[in-house]
mmCIF file of C-alpha atoms and ligand atoms in Angstrom:
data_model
loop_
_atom_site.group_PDB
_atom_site.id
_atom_site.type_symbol
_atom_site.label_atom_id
_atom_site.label_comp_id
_atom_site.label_asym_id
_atom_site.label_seq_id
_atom_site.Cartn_x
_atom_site.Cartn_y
_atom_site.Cartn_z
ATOM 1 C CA UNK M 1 15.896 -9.781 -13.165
ATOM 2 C CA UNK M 2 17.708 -7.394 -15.451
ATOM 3 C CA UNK M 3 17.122 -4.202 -13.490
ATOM 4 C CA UNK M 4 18.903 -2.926 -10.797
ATOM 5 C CA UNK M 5 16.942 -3.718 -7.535
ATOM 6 C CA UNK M 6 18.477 -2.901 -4.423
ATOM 7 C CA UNK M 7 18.898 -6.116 -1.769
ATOM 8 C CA UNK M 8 15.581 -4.936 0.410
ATOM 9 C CA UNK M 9 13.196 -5.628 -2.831
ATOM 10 C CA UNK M 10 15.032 -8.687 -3.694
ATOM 11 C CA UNK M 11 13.890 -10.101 -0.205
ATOM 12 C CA UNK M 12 10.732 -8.751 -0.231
ATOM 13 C CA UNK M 13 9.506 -9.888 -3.731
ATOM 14 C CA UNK M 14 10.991 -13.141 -2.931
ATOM 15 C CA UNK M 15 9.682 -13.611 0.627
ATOM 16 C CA UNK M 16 7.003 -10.819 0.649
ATOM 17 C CA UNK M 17 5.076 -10.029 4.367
ATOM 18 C CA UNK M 18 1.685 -10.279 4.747
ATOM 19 C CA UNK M 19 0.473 -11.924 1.805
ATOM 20 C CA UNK M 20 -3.414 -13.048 2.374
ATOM 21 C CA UNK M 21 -6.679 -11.775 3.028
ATOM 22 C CA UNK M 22 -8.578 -10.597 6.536
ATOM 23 C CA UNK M 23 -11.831 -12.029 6.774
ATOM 24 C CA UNK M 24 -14.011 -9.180 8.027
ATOM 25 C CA UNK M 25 -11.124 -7.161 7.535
ATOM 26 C CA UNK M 26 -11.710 -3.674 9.422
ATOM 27 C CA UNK M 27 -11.387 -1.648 5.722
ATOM 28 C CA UNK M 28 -10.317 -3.237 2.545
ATOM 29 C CA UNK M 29 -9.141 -1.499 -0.526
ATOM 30 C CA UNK M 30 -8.204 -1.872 -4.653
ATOM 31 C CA UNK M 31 -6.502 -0.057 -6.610
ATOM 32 C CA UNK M 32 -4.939 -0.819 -10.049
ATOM 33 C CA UNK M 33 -3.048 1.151 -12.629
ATOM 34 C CA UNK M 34 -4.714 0.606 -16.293
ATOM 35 C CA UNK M 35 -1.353 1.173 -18.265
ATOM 36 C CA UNK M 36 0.210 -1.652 -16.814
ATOM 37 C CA UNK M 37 -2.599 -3.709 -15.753
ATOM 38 C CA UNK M 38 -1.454 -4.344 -12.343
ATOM 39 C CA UNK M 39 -3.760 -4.384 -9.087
ATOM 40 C CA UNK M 40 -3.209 -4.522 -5.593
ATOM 41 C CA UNK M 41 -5.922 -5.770 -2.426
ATOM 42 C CA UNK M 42 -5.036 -4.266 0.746
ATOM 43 C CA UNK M 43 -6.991 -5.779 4.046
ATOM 44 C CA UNK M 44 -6.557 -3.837 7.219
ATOM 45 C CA UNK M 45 -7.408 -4.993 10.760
ATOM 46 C CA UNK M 46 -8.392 -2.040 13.032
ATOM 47 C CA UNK M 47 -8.418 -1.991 16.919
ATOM 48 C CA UNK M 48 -11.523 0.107 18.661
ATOM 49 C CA UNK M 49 -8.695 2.358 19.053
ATOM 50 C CA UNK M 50 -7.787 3.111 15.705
ATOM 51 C CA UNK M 51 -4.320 1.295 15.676
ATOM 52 C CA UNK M 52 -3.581 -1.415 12.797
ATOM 53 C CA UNK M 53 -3.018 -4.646 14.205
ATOM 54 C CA UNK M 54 -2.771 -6.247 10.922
ATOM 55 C CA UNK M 55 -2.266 -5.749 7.647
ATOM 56 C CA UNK M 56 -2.072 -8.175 4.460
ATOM 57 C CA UNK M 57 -2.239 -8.535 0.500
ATOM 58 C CA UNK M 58 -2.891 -9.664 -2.843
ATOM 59 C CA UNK M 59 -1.073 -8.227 -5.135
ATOM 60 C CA UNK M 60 -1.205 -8.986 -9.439
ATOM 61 C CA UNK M 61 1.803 -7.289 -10.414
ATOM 62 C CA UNK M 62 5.265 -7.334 -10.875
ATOM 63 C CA UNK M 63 7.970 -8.106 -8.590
ATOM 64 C CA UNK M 64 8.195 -4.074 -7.212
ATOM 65 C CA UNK M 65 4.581 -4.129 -6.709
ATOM 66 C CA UNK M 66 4.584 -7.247 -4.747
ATOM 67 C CA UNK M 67 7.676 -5.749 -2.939
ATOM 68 C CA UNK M 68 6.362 -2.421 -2.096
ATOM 69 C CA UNK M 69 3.014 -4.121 -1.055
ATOM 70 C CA UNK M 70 5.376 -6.331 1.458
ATOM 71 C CA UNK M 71 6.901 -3.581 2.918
ATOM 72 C CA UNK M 72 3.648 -0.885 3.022
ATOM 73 C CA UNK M 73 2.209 -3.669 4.862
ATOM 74 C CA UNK M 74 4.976 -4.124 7.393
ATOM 75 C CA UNK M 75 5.367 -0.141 8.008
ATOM 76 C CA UNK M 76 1.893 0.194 8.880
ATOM 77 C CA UNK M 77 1.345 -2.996 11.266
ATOM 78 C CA UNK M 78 1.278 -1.084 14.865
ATOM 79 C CA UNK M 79 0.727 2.169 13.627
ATOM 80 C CA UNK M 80 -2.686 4.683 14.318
ATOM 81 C CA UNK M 81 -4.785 5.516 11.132
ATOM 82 C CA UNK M 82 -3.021 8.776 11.242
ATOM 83 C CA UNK M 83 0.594 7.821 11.407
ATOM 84 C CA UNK M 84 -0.449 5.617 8.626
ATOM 85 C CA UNK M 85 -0.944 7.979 6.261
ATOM 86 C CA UNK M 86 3.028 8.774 6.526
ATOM 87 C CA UNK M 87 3.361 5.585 5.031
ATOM 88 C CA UNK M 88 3.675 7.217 1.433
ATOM 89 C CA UNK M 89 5.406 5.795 -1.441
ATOM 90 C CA UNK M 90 8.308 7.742 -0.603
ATOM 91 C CA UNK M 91 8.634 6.312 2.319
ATOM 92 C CA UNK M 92 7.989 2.784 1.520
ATOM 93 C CA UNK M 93 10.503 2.945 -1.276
ATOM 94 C CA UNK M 94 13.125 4.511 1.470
ATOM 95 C CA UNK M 95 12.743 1.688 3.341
ATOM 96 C CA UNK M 96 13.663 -0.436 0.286
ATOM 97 C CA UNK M 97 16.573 1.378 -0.171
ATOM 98 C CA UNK M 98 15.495 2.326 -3.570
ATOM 99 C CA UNK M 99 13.376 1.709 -6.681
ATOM 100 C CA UNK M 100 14.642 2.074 -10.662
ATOM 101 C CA UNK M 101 12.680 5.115 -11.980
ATOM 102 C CA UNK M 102 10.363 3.231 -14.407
ATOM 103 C CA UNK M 103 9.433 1.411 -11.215
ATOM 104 C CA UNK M 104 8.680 4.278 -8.796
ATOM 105 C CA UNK M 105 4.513 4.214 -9.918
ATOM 106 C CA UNK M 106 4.647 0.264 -8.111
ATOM 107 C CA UNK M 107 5.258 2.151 -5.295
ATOM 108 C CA UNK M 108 2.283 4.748 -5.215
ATOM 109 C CA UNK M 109 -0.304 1.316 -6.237
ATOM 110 C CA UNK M 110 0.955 0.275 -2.507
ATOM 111 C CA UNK M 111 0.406 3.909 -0.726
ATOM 112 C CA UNK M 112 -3.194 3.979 -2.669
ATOM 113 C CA UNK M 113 -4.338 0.739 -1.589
ATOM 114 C CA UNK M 114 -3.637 1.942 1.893
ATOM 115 C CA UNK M 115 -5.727 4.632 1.871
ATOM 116 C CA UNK M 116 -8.220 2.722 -0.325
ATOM 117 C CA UNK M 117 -8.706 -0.200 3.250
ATOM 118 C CA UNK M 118 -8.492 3.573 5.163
ATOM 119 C CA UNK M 119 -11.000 4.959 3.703
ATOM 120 C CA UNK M 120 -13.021 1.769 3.856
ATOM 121 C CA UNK M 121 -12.510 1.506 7.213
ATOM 122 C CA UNK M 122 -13.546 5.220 7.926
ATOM 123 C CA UNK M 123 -16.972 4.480 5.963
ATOM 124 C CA UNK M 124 -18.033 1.960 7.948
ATOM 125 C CA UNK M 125 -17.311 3.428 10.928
ATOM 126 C CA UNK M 126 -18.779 6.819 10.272
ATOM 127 C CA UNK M 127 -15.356 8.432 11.614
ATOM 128 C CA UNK M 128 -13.129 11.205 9.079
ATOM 129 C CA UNK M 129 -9.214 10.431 8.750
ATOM 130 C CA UNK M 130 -7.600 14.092 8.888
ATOM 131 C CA UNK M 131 -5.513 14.453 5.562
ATOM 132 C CA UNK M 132 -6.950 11.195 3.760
ATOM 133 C CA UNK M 133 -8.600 12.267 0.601
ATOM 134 C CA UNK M 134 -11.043 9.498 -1.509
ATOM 135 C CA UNK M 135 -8.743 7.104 -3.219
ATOM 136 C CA UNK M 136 -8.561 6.664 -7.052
ATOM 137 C CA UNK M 137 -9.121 2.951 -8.345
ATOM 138 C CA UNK M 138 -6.517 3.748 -11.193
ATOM 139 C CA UNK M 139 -3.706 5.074 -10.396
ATOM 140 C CA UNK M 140 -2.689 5.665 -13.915
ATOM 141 C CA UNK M 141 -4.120 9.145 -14.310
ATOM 142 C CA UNK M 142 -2.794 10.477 -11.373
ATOM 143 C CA UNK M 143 0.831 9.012 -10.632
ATOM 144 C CA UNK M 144 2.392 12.004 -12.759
ATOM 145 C CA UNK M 145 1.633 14.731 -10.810
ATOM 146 C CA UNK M 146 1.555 12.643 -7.307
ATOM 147 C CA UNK M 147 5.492 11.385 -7.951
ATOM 148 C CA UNK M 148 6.593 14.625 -8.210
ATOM 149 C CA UNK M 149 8.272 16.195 -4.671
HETATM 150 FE FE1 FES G 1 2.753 -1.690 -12.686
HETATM 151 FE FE2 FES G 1 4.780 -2.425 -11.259
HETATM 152 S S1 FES G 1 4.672 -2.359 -13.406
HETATM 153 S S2 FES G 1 2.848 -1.841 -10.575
#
């Protein structure tokens, strides 16, 4: 690849984490971003106690969504559905050590499809996330104002 991608997302679109589906999955969620075309599945497995005991994903997208999917997935694997939601594209791209600019939005298609399989999962279960607002199925529209800060 031409661009500059730090070590971390060379690994992780190589050998990405968690790459499948969860049958019955707990809460599933898509999202895709229209400009680029790219989509991302997120399946979550959810304990009685609200903890994430697994995580996985499809991803149709280029190498820093597939890497940013890999890692999302890792970071929230043991966490509550609250800690979770501090799995934001910041932070996923932190623990990456980095994304170019033009590659930052790959990032938020990971933190959305996480709350997409959260908010799935609160649905069915009739519970409220504090601080989880109803996911977007394209990203596209939003990403400006959400990559700011
Ligand atoms: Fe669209 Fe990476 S180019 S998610």
């Amino acid at each position: 690849m031409a661009m500059d991608y730090s070590e971390k997302v060379m690994d992780h679109f190589t050998n990405p984490r968690n790459v499948g589906e969860i049958e019955n999955a707990s809460g599933q969620g898509t999202v895709g971003n229209a400009v680029c075309g790219d989509i991302m599945r997120v399946y979550l497995d959810i304990t009685g106690d609200n903890i994430i005991r697994d995580a996985k994903f499809k991803t149709f997208g280029c190498g820093a969504a597939i890497a940013t999917s890999s890692m999302a997935t890792e970071l929230v694997k043991g966490k509550t559905v609250q800690d979770a939601l501090k799995v934001t594209n910041k932070a996923v791209m932190e623990a990456l050590d980095g994304l170019p600019a033009v590659k930052v939005h790959c990032s938020l298609l990971a933190e959305e499809a996480i709350h997409a399989a959260l908010w799935d999962y609160a649905e069915k279960h009739g519970i409220q996330i504090e601080g989880l607002e109803k996911p977007v199925s394209d990203i596209s529209e939003h990403h400006e104002t959400k990559v700011v800060g």
